[in-house]
C-alpha positions as protocol buffer text, in pm:
chain_id: "A"
residue {
  index: 1
  type: MET
  ca { x: -908 y: -1254 z: -960 }
}
residue {
  index: 2
  type: LYS
  ca { x: -1210 y: -1145 z: -810 }
}
residue {
  index: 3
  type: PHE
  ca { x: -1020 y: -1252 z: -470 }
}
residue {
  index: 4
  type: GLN
  ca { x: -703 y: -1093 z: -415 }
}
residue {
  index: 5
  type: PHE
  ca { x: -950 y: -826 z: -578 }
}
residue {
  index: 6
  type: LEU
  ca { x: -1136 y: -860 z: -282 }
}
residue {
  index: 7
  type: TYR
  ca { x: -733 y: -846 z: -13 }
}
residue {
  index: 8
  type: LEU
  ca { x: -681 y: -499 z: -231 }
}
residue {
  index: 9
  type: LEU
  ca { x: -1023 y: -317 z: -207 }
}
residue {
  index: 10
  type: VAL
  ca { x: -976 y: -399 z: 176 }
}
residue {
  index: 11
  type: PHE
  ca { x: -613 y: -271 z: 193 }
}
residue {
  index: 12
  type: SER
  ca { x: -674 y: -8 z: -1 }
}
residue {
  index: 13
  type: LEU
  ca { x: -929 y: 147 z: 241 }
}
residue {
  index: 14
  type: ILE
  ca { x: -739 y: 60 z: 592 }
}
residue {
  index: 15
  type: VAL
  ca { x: -437 y: 262 z: 404 }
}
residue {
  index: 16
  type: ILE
  ca { x: -706 y: 468 z: 356 }
}
residue {
  index: 17
  type: THR
  ca { x: -818 y: 536 z: 698 }
}
residue {
  index: 18
  type: ILE
  ca { x: -489 y: 531 z: 864 }
}
residue {
  index: 19
  type: SER
  ca { x: -442 y: 859 z: 697 }
}
residue {
  index: 20
  type: GLU
  ca { x: -726 y: 1053 z: 700 }
}
residue {
  index: 21
  type: LEU
  ca { x: -740 y: 972 z: 1082 }
}
residue {
  index: 22
  type: ILE
  ca { x: -375 y: 1067 z: 1085 }
}
residue {
  index: 23
  type: GLY
  ca { x: -470 y: 1372 z: 893 }
}
residue {
  index: 24
  type: PHE
  ca { x: -304 y: 1702 z: 767 }
}
residue {
  index: 25
  type: GLN
  ca { x: 7 y: 1767 z: 980 }
}
residue {
  index: 26
  type: SER
  ca { x: 207 y: 2091 z: 989 }
}
residue {
  index: 27
  type: ILE
  ca { x: 561 y: 2067 z: 1095 }
}
residue {
  index: 28
  type: ALA
  ca { x: 676 y: 2360 z: 1235 }
}
residue {
  index: 29
  type: LEU
  ca { x: 1064 y: 2502 z: 1132 }
}
residue {
  index: 30
  type: GLY
  ca { x: 1113 y: 2811 z: 1249 }
}
residue {
  index: 31
  type: ALA
  ca { x: 934 y: 3038 z: 1048 }
}
residue {
  index: 32
  type: VAL
  ca { x: 909 y: 2767 z: 783 }
}
residue {
  index: 33
  type: LYS
  ca { x: 596 y: 2560 z: 831 }
}
residue {
  index: 34
  type: ILE
  ca { x: 590 y: 2222 z: 680 }
}
residue {
  index: 35
  type: SER
  ca { x: 253 y: 2088 z: 508 }
}
residue {
  index: 36
  type: ILE
  ca { x: 232 y: 1674 z: 515 }
}
residue {
  index: 37
  type: LEU
  ca { x: -101 y: 1550 z: 319 }
}
residue {
  index: 38
  type: PRO
  ca { x: -330 y: 1212 z: 446 }
}
residue {
  index: 39
  type: LEU
  ca { x: -265 y: 1104 z: 42 }
}
residue {
  index: 40
  type: VAL
  ca { x: 127 y: 1134 z: 137 }
}
residue {
  index: 41
  type: PHE
  ca { x: 112 y: 828 z: 438 }
}
residue {
  index: 42
  type: ALA
  ca { x: -105 y: 660 z: 234 }
}
residue {
  index: 43
  type: ILE
  ca { x: 192 y: 613 z: -8 }
}
residue {
  index: 44
  type: MET
  ca { x: 415 y: 613 z: 262 }
}
residue {
  index: 45
  type: ILE
  ca { x: 256 y: 280 z: 393 }
}
residue {
  index: 46
  type: THR
  ca { x: 210 y: 126 z: 63 }
}
residue {
  index: 47
  type: MET
  ca { x: 558 y: 151 z: -21 }
}
residue {
  index: 48
  type: ILE
  ca { x: 668 y: -10 z: 314 }
}
residue {
  index: 49
  type: LEU
  ca { x: 437 y: -267 z: 369 }
}
residue {
  index: 50
  type: GLY
  ca { x: 489 y: -346 z: -8 }
}
residue {
  index: 51
  type: LEU
  ca { x: 906 y: -385 z: 67 }
}
residue {
  index: 52
  type: THR
  ca { x: 1026 y: -785 z: 14 }
}
residue {
  index: 53
  type: ILE
  ca { x: 1040 y: -871 z: 461 }
}
residue {
  index: 54
  type: PHE
  ca { x: 676 y: -764 z: 472 }
}
residue {
  index: 55
  type: ARG
  ca { x: 515 y: -911 z: 167 }
}
residue {
  index: 56
  type: LYS
  ca { x: 378 y: -1256 z: 276 }
}
residue {
  index: 57
  type: GLY
  ca { x: 42 y: -1411 z: 390 }
}
residue {
  index: 58
  type: ILE
  ca { x: -238 y: -1173 z: 314 }
}
residue {
  index: 59
  type: LEU
  ca { x: 45 y: -894 z: 183 }
}
residue {
  index: 60
  type: LYS
  ca { x: 142 y: -1083 z: -65 }
}
residue {
  index: 61
  type: LYS
  ca { x: -200 y: -1170 z: -230 }
}
residue {
  index: 62
  type: VAL
  ca { x: -289 y: -772 z: -203 }
}
residue {
  index: 63
  type: TYR
  ca { x: 95 y: -745 z: -367 }
}
residue {
  index: 64
  type: SER
  ca { x: 27 y: -992 z: -620 }
}
residue {
  index: 65
  type: LYS
  ca { x: 117 y: -969 z: -1028 }
}
residue {
  index: 66
  type: SER
  ca { x: -278 y: -955 z: -1106 }
}
residue {
  index: 67
  type: ASN
  ca { x: -377 y: -633 z: -875 }
}
residue {
  index: 68
  type: ILE
  ca { x: -4 y: -494 z: -931 }
}
residue {
  index: 69
  type: GLN
  ca { x: -212 y: -453 z: -1264 }
}
residue {
  index: 70
  type: PHE
  ca { x: -509 y: -414 z: -1239 }
}
residue {
  index: 71
  type: SER
  ca { x: -412 y: -136 z: -1033 }
}
residue {
  index: 72
  type: ASN
  ca { x: -222 y: 55 z: -1320 }
}
residue {
  index: 73
  type: LYS
  ca { x: -486 y: -27 z: -1541 }
}
residue {
  index: 74
  type: TYR
  ca { x: -752 y: 201 z: -1385 }
}
residue {
  index: 75
  type: LEU
  ca { x: -500 y: 448 z: -1157 }
}
residue {
  index: 76
  type: LEU
  ca { x: -602 y: 748 z: -1359 }
}
residue {
  index: 77
  type: PHE
  ca { x: -973 y: 650 z: -1239 }
}
residue {
  index: 78
  type: ILE
  ca { x: -988 y: 707 z: -912 }
}
residue {
  index: 79
  type: MET
  ca { x: -913 y: 1086 z: -1025 }
}
residue {
  index: 80
  type: LEU
  ca { x: -1141 y: 1235 z: -1232 }
}
residue {
  index: 81
  type: PRO
  ca { x: -1346 y: 1364 z: -915 }
}
residue {
  index: 82
  type: LEU
  ca { x: -1058 y: 1549 z: -875 }
}
residue {
  index: 83
  type: MET
  ca { x: -1122 y: 1791 z: -1208 }
}
residue {
  index: 84
  type: ALA
  ca { x: -1514 y: 1864 z: -1051 }
}
residue {
  index: 85
  type: ARG
  ca { x: -1329 y: 1990 z: -737 }
}
residue {
  index: 86
  type: TYR
  ca { x: -1123 y: 2235 z: -911 }
}
residue {
  index: 87
  type: GLY
  ca { x: -1442 y: 2337 z: -1119 }
}
residue {
  index: 88
  type: ALA
  ca { x: -1652 y: 2406 z: -805 }
}
residue {
  index: 89
  type: ASP
  ca { x: -1373 y: 2574 z: -598 }
}
residue {
  index: 90
  type: VAL
  ca { x: -1363 y: 2834 z: -953 }
}
residue {
  index: 91
  type: ALA
  ca { x: -1676 y: 2895 z: -1030 }
}
residue {
  index: 92
  type: PRO
  ca { x: -1764 y: 3199 z: -755 }
}
residue {
  index: 93
  type: HIS
  ca { x: -1453 y: 3349 z: -903 }
}
residue {
  index: 94
  type: ILE
  ca { x: -1517 y: 3309 z: -1267 }
}
residue {
  index: 95
  type: ARG
  ca { x: -1539 y: 3651 z: -1433 }
}
residue {
  index: 96
  type: GLU
  ca { x: -1259 y: 3809 z: -1209 }
}
residue {
  index: 97
  type: ILE
  ca { x: -1032 y: 3507 z: -1377 }
}
residue {
  index: 98
  type: LEU
  ca { x: -1140 y: 3552 z: -1671 }
}
residue {
  index: 99
  type: SER
  ca { x: -993 y: 3880 z: -1592 }
}
residue {
  index: 100
  type: ILE
  ca { x: -698 y: 3804 z: -1636 }
}
residue {
  index: 101
  type: GLY
  ca { x: -686 y: 3491 z: -1782 }
}
residue {
  index: 102
  type: TRP
  ca { x: -347 y: 3492 z: -2016 }
}
residue {
  index: 103
  type: VAL
  ca { x: -161 y: 3532 z: -1779 }
}
residue {
  index: 104
  type: PHE
  ca { x: -241 y: 3095 z: -1685 }
}
residue {
  index: 105
  type: LEU
  ca { x: -165 y: 3075 z: -2022 }
}
residue {
  index: 106
  type: ILE
  ca { x: 175 y: 3167 z: -2016 }
}
residue {
  index: 107
  type: GLN
  ca { x: 258 y: 2905 z: -1698 }
}
residue {
  index: 108
  type: GLU
  ca { x: 180 y: 2629 z: -1995 }
}
residue {
  index: 109
  type: ILE
  ca { x: 508 y: 2692 z: -2170 }
}
residue {
  index: 110
  type: GLY
  ca { x: 650 y: 2574 z: -1911 }
}
residue {
  index: 111
  type: ASN
  ca { x: 554 y: 2251 z: -1993 }
}
residue {
  index: 112
  type: LEU
  ca { x: 884 y: 2218 z: -2167 }
}
residue {
  index: 113
  type: GLY
  ca { x: 1100 y: 2273 z: -1943 }
}
residue {
  index: 114
  type: THR
  ca { x: 1097 y: 1945 z: -1814 }
}
residue {
  index: 115
  type: VAL
  ca { x: 1221 y: 1851 z: -2167 }
}
residue {
  index: 116
  type: LEU
  ca { x: 1523 y: 2131 z: -2227 }
}
residue {
  index: 117
  type: ILE
  ca { x: 1688 y: 2053 z: -1901 }
}
residue {
  index: 118
  type: GLY
  ca { x: 1572 y: 1699 z: -1759 }
}
residue {
  index: 119
  type: LEU
  ca { x: 1550 y: 1506 z: -2046 }
}
residue {
  index: 120
  type: PRO
  ca { x: 1962 y: 1606 z: -2156 }
}
residue {
  index: 121
  type: ALA
  ca { x: 1994 y: 1526 z: -1764 }
}
residue {
  index: 122
  type: ALA
  ca { x: 1817 y: 1238 z: -1742 }
}
residue {
  index: 123
  type: ILE
  ca { x: 2078 y: 1112 z: -2056 }
}
residue {
  index: 124
  type: LEU
  ca { x: 2353 y: 1200 z: -1873 }
}
residue {
  index: 125
  type: ILE
  ca { x: 2328 y: 1012 z: -1550 }
}
residue {
  index: 126
  type: GLY
  ca { x: 2235 y: 684 z: -1786 }
}
residue {
  index: 127
  type: LEU
  ca { x: 1930 y: 659 z: -1834 }
}
residue {
  index: 128
  type: ARG
  ca { x: 1794 y: 546 z: -2135 }
}
residue {
  index: 129
  type: ARG
  ca { x: 1354 y: 494 z: -2274 }
}
residue {
  index: 130
  type: GLU
  ca { x: 1349 y: 579 z: -1828 }
}
residue {
  index: 131
  type: ALA
  ca { x: 1428 y: 905 z: -1981 }
}
residue {
  index: 132
  type: ILE
  ca { x: 1061 y: 976 z: -2126 }
}
residue {
  index: 133
  type: GLY
  ca { x: 789 y: 883 z: -1963 }
}
residue {
  index: 134
  type: ALA
  ca { x: 1038 y: 1055 z: -1615 }
}
residue {
  index: 135
  type: THR
  ca { x: 1116 y: 1426 z: -1825 }
}
residue {
  index: 136
  type: LEU
  ca { x: 761 y: 1437 z: -2000 }
}
residue {
  index: 137
  type: GLY
  ca { x: 581 y: 1690 z: -1809 }
}
residue {
  index: 138
  type: ILE
  ca { x: 594 y: 1602 z: -1416 }
}
residue {
  index: 139
  type: GLY
  ca { x: 509 y: 1275 z: -1454 }
}
residue {
  index: 140
  type: ARG
  ca { x: 125 y: 1384 z: -1345 }
}
residue {
  index: 141
  type: GLU
  ca { x: -201 y: 1254 z: -1420 }
}
residue {
  index: 142
  type: GLY
  ca { x: -162 y: 1405 z: -1765 }
}
residue {
  index: 143
  type: GLU
  ca { x: 205 y: 1241 z: -1902 }
}
residue {
  index: 144
  type: LEU
  ca { x: 35 y: 925 z: -1671 }
}
residue {
  index: 145
  type: ALA
  ca { x: -230 y: 882 z: -1899 }
}
residue {
  index: 146
  type: TYR
  ca { x: -45 y: 980 z: -2225 }
}
residue {
  index: 147
  type: ILE
  ca { x: 273 y: 718 z: -2144 }
}
residue {
  index: 148
  type: SER
  ca { x: 2 y: 464 z: -2013 }
}
residue {
  index: 149
  type: GLU
  ca { x: -123 y: 466 z: -2364 }
}
residue {
  index: 150
  type: LYS
  ca { x: 164 y: 489 z: -2545 }
}
residue {
  index: 151
  type: TYR
  ca { x: 435 y: 241 z: -2364 }
}
residue {
  index: 152
  type: THR
  ca { x: 203 y: 94 z: -2138 }
}
residue {
  index: 153
  type: LEU
  ca { x: 343 y: 92 z: -1803 }
}
residue {
  index: 154
  type: ASP
  ca { x: 441 y: -215 z: -1776 }
}
residue {
  index: 155
  type: SER
  ca { x: 777 y: -47 z: -2040 }
}
residue {
  index: 156
  type: ASP
  ca { x: 1062 y: 156 z: -1966 }
}
residue {
  index: 157
  type: GLU
  ca { x: 891 y: 506 z: -2005 }
}
residue {
  index: 158
  type: GLY
  ca { x: 628 y: 371 z: -1771 }
}
residue {
  index: 159
  type: ARG
  ca { x: 846 y: 299 z: -1500 }
}
residue {
  index: 160
  type: GLY
  ca { x: 986 y: 682 z: -1611 }
}
residue {
  index: 161
  type: VAL
  ca { x: 675 y: 837 z: -1565 }
}
residue {
  index: 162
  type: LEU
  ca { x: 500 y: 597 z: -1282 }
}
residue {
  index: 163
  type: SER
  ca { x: 907 y: 659 z: -1050 }
}
residue {
  index: 164
  type: LEU
  ca { x: 905 y: 1034 z: -1093 }
}
residue {
  index: 165
  type: TYR
  ca { x: 469 y: 1051 z: -1026 }
}
residue {
  index: 166
  type: ILE
  ca { x: 580 y: 861 z: -698 }
}
residue {
  index: 167
  type: ILE
  ca { x: 844 y: 1070 z: -613 }
}
residue {
  index: 168
  type: GLY
  ca { x: 643 y: 1425 z: -708 }
}
residue {
  index: 169
  type: THR
  ca { x: 400 y: 1313 z: -453 }
}
residue {
  index: 170
  type: LEU
  ca { x: 601 y: 1218 z: -166 }
}
residue {
  index: 171
  type: PHE
  ca { x: 819 y: 1495 z: -259 }
}
residue {
  index: 172
  type: GLY
  ca { x: 697 y: 1747 z: -421 }
}
residue {
  index: 173
  type: ALA
  ca { x: 361 y: 1870 z: -176 }
}
residue {
  index: 174
  type: ILE
  ca { x: 624 y: 1876 z: 91 }
}
residue {
  index: 175
  type: PHE
  ca { x: 860 y: 2133 z: -151 }
}
residue {
  index: 176
  type: PHE
  ca { x: 589 y: 2379 z: -224 }
}
residue {
  index: 177
  type: SER
  ca { x: 484 y: 2424 z: 111 }
}
residue {
  index: 178
  type: ILE
  ca { x: 844 y: 2557 z: 187 }
}
residue {
  index: 179
  type: PHE
  ca { x: 875 y: 2696 z: -104 }
}
residue {
  index: 180
  type: ALA
  ca { x: 548 y: 2897 z: -150 }
}
residue {
  index: 181
  type: PRO
  ca { x: 556 y: 3086 z: 223 }
}
residue {
  index: 182
  type: LEU
  ca { x: 967 y: 3182 z: 134 }
}
residue {
  index: 183
  type: LEU
  ca { x: 873 y: 3355 z: -191 }
}
residue {
  index: 184
  type: LEU
  ca { x: 574 y: 3541 z: 8 }
}
residue {
  index: 185
  type: ASP
  ca { x: 846 y: 3673 z: 208 }
}
residue {
  index: 186
  type: VAL
  ca { x: 1036 y: 3759 z: -38 }
}
residue {
  index: 187
  type: GLY
  ca { x: 809 y: 3967 z: -108 }
}
residue {
  index: 188
  type: PHE
  ca { x: 559 y: 3781 z: -401 }
}
residue {
  index: 189
  type: ARG
  ca { x: 196 y: 3869 z: -385 }
}
residue {
  index: 190
  type: VAL
  ca { x: 22 y: 3637 z: -314 }
}
residue {
  index: 191
  type: GLU
  ca { x: -235 y: 3610 z: -598 }
}
residue {
  index: 192
  type: ALA
  ca { x: 38 y: 3556 z: -819 }
}
residue {
  index: 193
  type: LEU
  ca { x: 195 y: 3261 z: -564 }
}
residue {
  index: 194
  type: ALA
  ca { x: -178 y: 3077 z: -607 }
}
residue {
  index: 195
  type: MET
  ca { x: -185 y: 3122 z: -980 }
}
residue {
  index: 196
  type: ALA
  ca { x: 201 y: 2920 z: -1006 }
}
residue {
  index: 197
  type: SER
  ca { x: 124 y: 2634 z: -729 }
}
residue {
  index: 198
  type: GLY
  ca { x: -158 y: 2528 z: -1028 }
}
residue {
  index: 199
  type: VAL
  ca { x: 113 y: 2322 z: -1191 }
}
residue {
  index: 200
  type: GLY
  ca { x: -88 y: 2012 z: -1259 }
}
residue {
  index: 201
  type: SER
  ca { x: 3 y: 1824 z: -989 }
}
residue {
  index: 202
  type: ALA
  ca { x: -359 y: 1820 z: -646 }
}
residue {
  index: 203
  type: SER
  ca { x: -223 y: 1685 z: -369 }
}
residue {
  index: 204
  type: MET
  ca { x: 180 y: 2028 z: -501 }
}
residue {
  index: 205
  type: MET
  ca { x: -120 y: 2237 z: -562 }
}
residue {
  index: 206
  type: THR
  ca { x: -223 y: 2167 z: -218 }
}
residue {
  index: 207
  type: ALA
  ca { x: -4 y: 2175 z: 1 }
}
residue {
  index: 208
  type: ALA
  ca { x: 162 y: 2483 z: -157 }
}
residue {
  index: 209
  type: SER
  ca { x: -252 y: 2687 z: -159 }
}
residue {
  index: 210
  type: SER
  ca { x: -262 y: 2484 z: 205 }
}
residue {
  index: 211
  type: THR
  ca { x: 7 y: 2677 z: 365 }
}
residue {
  index: 212
  type: LEU
  ca { x: -63 y: 2983 z: 162 }
}
residue {
  index: 213
  type: VAL
  ca { x: -404 y: 3057 z: 311 }
}
residue {
  index: 214
  type: ALA
  ca { x: -240 y: 2963 z: 698 }
}
residue {
  index: 215
  type: ARG
  ca { x: 21 y: 3250 z: 568 }
}
residue {
  index: 216
  type: VAL
  ca { x: -280 y: 3518 z: 435 }
}
residue {
  index: 217
  type: PRO
  ca { x: -628 y: 3365 z: 598 }
}
residue {
  index: 218
  type: GLU
  ca { x: -874 y: 3631 z: 498 }
}
residue {
  index: 219
  type: LEU
  ca { x: -768 y: 3538 z: 65 }
}
residue {
  index: 220
  type: GLU
  ca { x: -888 y: 3185 z: 182 }
}
residue {
  index: 221
  type: SER
  ca { x: -1113 y: 3263 z: -96 }
}
residue {
  index: 222
  type: THR
  ca { x: -945 y: 3403 z: -328 }
}
residue {
  index: 223
  type: ILE
  ca { x: -596 y: 3222 z: -333 }
}
residue {
  index: 224
  type: LEU
  ca { x: -775 y: 2873 z: -345 }
}
residue {
  index: 225
  type: ALA
  ca { x: -988 y: 3028 z: -637 }
}
residue {
  index: 226
  type: TYR
  ca { x: -675 y: 3187 z: -774 }
}
residue {
  index: 227
  type: ALA
  ca { x: -501 y: 2807 z: -738 }
}
residue {
  index: 228
  type: SER
  ca { x: -807 y: 2569 z: -828 }
}
residue {
  index: 229
  type: ALA
  ca { x: -804 y: 2782 z: -1201 }
}
residue {
  index: 230
  type: SER
  ca { x: -451 y: 2747 z: -1203 }
}
residue {
  index: 231
  type: GLN
  ca { x: -468 y: 2365 z: -1188 }
}
residue {
  index: 232
  type: LEU
  ca { x: -784 y: 2327 z: -1407 }
}
residue {
  index: 233
  type: LEU
  ca { x: -632 y: 2473 z: -1714 }
}
residue {
  index: 234
  type: THR
  ca { x: -268 y: 2364 z: -1630 }
}
residue {
  index: 235
  type: SER
  ca { x: -478 y: 1989 z: -1632 }
}
residue {
  index: 236
  type: PHE
  ca { x: -692 y: 2062 z: -1950 }
}
residue {
  index: 237
  type: LEU
  ca { x: -405 y: 2293 z: -2166 }
}
residue {
  index: 238
  type: GLY
  ca { x: -128 y: 2153 z: -2028 }
}
residue {
  index: 239
  type: THR
  ca { x: -284 y: 1814 z: -2227 }
}
residue {
  index: 240
  type: PHE
  ca { x: -234 y: 2052 z: -2548 }
}
residue {
  index: 241
  type: THR
  ca { x: 84 y: 2178 z: -2365 }
}
residue {
  index: 242
  type: MET
  ca { x: 244 y: 1855 z: -2418 }
}
residue {
  index: 243
  type: VAL
  ca { x: 132 y: 1640 z: -2757 }
}
residue {
  index: 244
  type: PHE
  ca { x: 129 y: 1922 z: -2997 }
}
residue {
  index: 245
  type: LEU
  ca { x: 449 y: 2057 z: -2824 }
}
residue {
  index: 246
  type: ALA
  ca { x: 610 y: 1865 z: -2490 }
}
residue {
  index: 247
  type: VAL
  ca { x: 646 y: 1582 z: -2736 }
}
residue {
  index: 248
  type: PRO
  ca { x: 764 y: 1637 z: -3112 }
}
residue {
  index: 249
  type: LEU
  ca { x: 1023 y: 1830 z: -2918 }
}
residue {
  index: 250
  type: GLN
  ca { x: 1141 y: 1487 z: -2601 }
}
residue {
  index: 251
  type: ARG
  ca { x: 1122 y: 1240 z: -2983 }
}
residue {
  index: 252
  type: PHE
  ca { x: 1415 y: 1539 z: -3187 }
}
residue {
  index: 253
  type: MET
  ca { x: 1633 y: 1577 z: -2889 }
}
residue {
  index: 254
  type: TYR
  ca { x: 1560 y: 1227 z: -2781 }
}
residue {
  index: 255
  type: ASN
  ca { x: 1691 y: 1096 z: -3092 }
}
residue {
  index: 256
  type: LEU
  ca { x: 1948 y: 1405 z: -3151 }
}
residue {
  index: 257
  type: LEU
  ca { x: 2137 y: 1300 z: -2811 }
}
residue {
  index: 258
  type: VAL
  ca { x: 2092 y: 877 z: -2803 }
}
residue {
  index: 259
  type: ARG
  ca { x: 2167 y: 788 z: -3150 }
}
residue {
  index: 260
  type: GLY
  ca { x: 2117 y: 486 z: -3285 }
}
residue {
  index: 261
  type: ASP
  ca { x: 1787 y: 407 z: -3032 }
}
residue {
  index: 262
  type: LYS
  ca { x: 1491 y: 581 z: -3225 }
}
residue {
  index: 263
  type: GLN
  ca { x: 1217 y: 698 z: -3017 }
}
């Protein structure tokens, strides 16, 4: 176990180094810039090398069952330093943020949209228990923690939330990097878009705020502060919204839509 973990550690450091060397890439498509974060490159490299055709020799030891179980269990610990970074960005603008704090609270209602819209759609295309994990919020750290504690990540519900987590990391950041500047061109205020970028995903928030900073560099500190505050509140208050509102609503709807398979 320890020997195989060493392979995982070395492999992770190599992938991280390569991804950081590639760095933050911005691809221009006309007036729109698509931002691709090092995190996206890291996941793509890891997924490609994890394919069966490559999983031989040392890679077979890297992707061993014991390493995969270890990664599932301790994934959340690597997310904790992000919370400290959010707090550091928020502090200089705390008075300004508190003066409009109620606006941040309203966006938490959006956490119910994934259940109201996503769950029926997931059931319609044939998902069952996987839909529970895939439609509880946007499948980020909070949802990942809840599903892993309640069902474990080896369950159908766990596979649902993990699939959404990976898809959100790969495509969510790209979507946000395109959508944020488009809304800016339509006429939305940059402060509103910065607040909206904090949906509970570090990669999506970074992609959206980075493209906004590129378009309005003179408001960089304001954009980063609003985005970080929104992200921080979403990560904190979103947990209570999920547990006390989204989960009961999802349970009720799932039992109603899928009779005979009680959640």
